[in-house]
Coordinates of C-alpha atoms in Angstrom, one line a residue:
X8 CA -29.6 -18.1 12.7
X9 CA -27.4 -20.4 10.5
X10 CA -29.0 -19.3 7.2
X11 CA -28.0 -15.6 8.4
X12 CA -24.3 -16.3 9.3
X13 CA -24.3 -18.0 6.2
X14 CA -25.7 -15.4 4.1
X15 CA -23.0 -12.2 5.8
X16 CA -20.2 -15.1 5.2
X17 CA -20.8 -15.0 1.4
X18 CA -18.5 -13.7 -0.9
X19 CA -21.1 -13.1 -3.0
X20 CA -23.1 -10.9 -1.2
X21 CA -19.8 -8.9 -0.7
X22 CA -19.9 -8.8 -5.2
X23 CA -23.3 -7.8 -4.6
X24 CA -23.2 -5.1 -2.0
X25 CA -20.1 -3.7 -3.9
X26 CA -22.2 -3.6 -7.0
X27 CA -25.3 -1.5 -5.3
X28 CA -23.0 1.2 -3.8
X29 CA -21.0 1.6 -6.7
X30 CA -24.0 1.8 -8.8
X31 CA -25.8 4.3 -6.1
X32 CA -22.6 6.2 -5.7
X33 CA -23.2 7.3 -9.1
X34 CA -26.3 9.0 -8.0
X35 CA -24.1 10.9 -6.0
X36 CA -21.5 12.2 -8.3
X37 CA -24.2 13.4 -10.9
X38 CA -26.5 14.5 -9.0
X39 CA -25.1 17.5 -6.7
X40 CA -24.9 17.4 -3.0
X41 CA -26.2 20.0 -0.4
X42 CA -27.9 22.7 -2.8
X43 CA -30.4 24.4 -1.8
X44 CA -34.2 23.2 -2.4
X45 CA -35.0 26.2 -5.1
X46 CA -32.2 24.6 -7.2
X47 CA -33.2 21.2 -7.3
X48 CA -36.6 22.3 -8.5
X49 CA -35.1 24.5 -11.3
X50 CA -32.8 21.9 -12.4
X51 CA -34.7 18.7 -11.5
X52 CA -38.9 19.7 -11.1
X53 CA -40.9 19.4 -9.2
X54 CA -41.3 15.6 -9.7
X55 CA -37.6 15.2 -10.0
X56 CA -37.0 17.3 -6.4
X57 CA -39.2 15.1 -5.0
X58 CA -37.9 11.7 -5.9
X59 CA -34.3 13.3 -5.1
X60 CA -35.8 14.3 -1.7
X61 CA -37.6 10.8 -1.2
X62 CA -34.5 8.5 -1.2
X63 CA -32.5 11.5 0.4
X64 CA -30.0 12.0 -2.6
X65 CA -29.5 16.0 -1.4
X66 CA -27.2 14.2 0.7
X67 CA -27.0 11.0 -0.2
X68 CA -23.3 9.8 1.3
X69 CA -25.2 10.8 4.6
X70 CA -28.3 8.7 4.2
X71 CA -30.2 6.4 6.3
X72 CA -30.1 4.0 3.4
X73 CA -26.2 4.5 2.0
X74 CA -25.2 4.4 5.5
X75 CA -27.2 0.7 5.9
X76 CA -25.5 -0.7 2.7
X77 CA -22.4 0.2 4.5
X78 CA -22.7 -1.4 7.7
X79 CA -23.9 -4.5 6.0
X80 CA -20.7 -4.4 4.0
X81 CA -18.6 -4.1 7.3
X82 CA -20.7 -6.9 8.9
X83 CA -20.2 -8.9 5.9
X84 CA -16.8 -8.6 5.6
X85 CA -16.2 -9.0 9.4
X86 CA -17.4 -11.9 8.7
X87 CA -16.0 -13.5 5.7
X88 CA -12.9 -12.4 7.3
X89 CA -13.6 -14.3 10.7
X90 CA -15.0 -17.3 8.7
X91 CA -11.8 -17.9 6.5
X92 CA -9.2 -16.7 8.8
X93 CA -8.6 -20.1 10.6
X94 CA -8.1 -21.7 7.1
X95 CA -5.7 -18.7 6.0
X96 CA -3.6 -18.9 9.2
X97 CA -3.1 -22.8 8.5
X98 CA -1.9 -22.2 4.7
X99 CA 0.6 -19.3 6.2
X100 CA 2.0 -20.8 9.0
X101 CA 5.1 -21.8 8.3
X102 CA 5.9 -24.9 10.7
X103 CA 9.6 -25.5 9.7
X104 CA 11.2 -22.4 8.5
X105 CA 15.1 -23.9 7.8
X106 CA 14.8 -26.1 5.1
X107 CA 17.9 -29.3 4.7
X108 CA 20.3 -29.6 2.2
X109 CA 18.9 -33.0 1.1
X110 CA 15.5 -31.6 1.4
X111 CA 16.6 -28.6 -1.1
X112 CA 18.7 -31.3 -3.3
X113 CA 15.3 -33.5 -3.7
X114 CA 13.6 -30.6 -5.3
X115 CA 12.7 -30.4 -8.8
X116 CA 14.0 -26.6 -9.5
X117 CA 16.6 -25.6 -7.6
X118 CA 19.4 -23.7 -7.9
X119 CA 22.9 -23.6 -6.3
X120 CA 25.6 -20.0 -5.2
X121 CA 29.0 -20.9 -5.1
X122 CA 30.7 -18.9 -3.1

């Protein structure tokens, strides 16, 4: 169960799932979505219709397999998200917002309004 949390907490699957839909989405822009079958066959073949009707590409944004990458992407980022949050929230928090005079004077760069 560890090695599973671990793998949906990886930025690197989140590279790598970005990578496959981007690359897959470009199945969908050239190939054209919702013709009719006759089409596909004149423009495709027969061979070519069937691979295109295999891995559902007629409609691909609506696939099984487009919609799986997906949900693995929002698991994954859920994740990631969940995993780093605690960390994120530490560096943000701000525990002493008003900042001293002699705390301002000790810095390095600093800079003064007259008024």
């Amino acid at each position: 169960m560890n090695k599973i949390y671990d793998l949906f907490a990886s930025i690197k699957l989140t590279v790598v799932l970005l990578l496959i839909l981007a690359a897959t989405s470009i199945f969908g822009t050239v190939i054209p979505q919702d013709w009719q079958p006759f089409q596909y066959q004149q423009h495709f073949g027969d061979f070519g219709y069937r691979v295109i009707q295999f891995f559902s590409l007629t409609d691909m944004y609506h696939s099984w397999w487009f919609q799986l990458l997906m949900s693995i992407l929002v698991v994954n980022l859920l994740i990631c998200t969940l995993k780093r949050l605690p960390k994120t929230m530490k560096v943000v928090k701000i525990s002493n917002p008003s900042v001293s005079r002699e705390r301002i004077q000790k810095m390095r760069i600093r800079d003064a309004i007259e008024s």
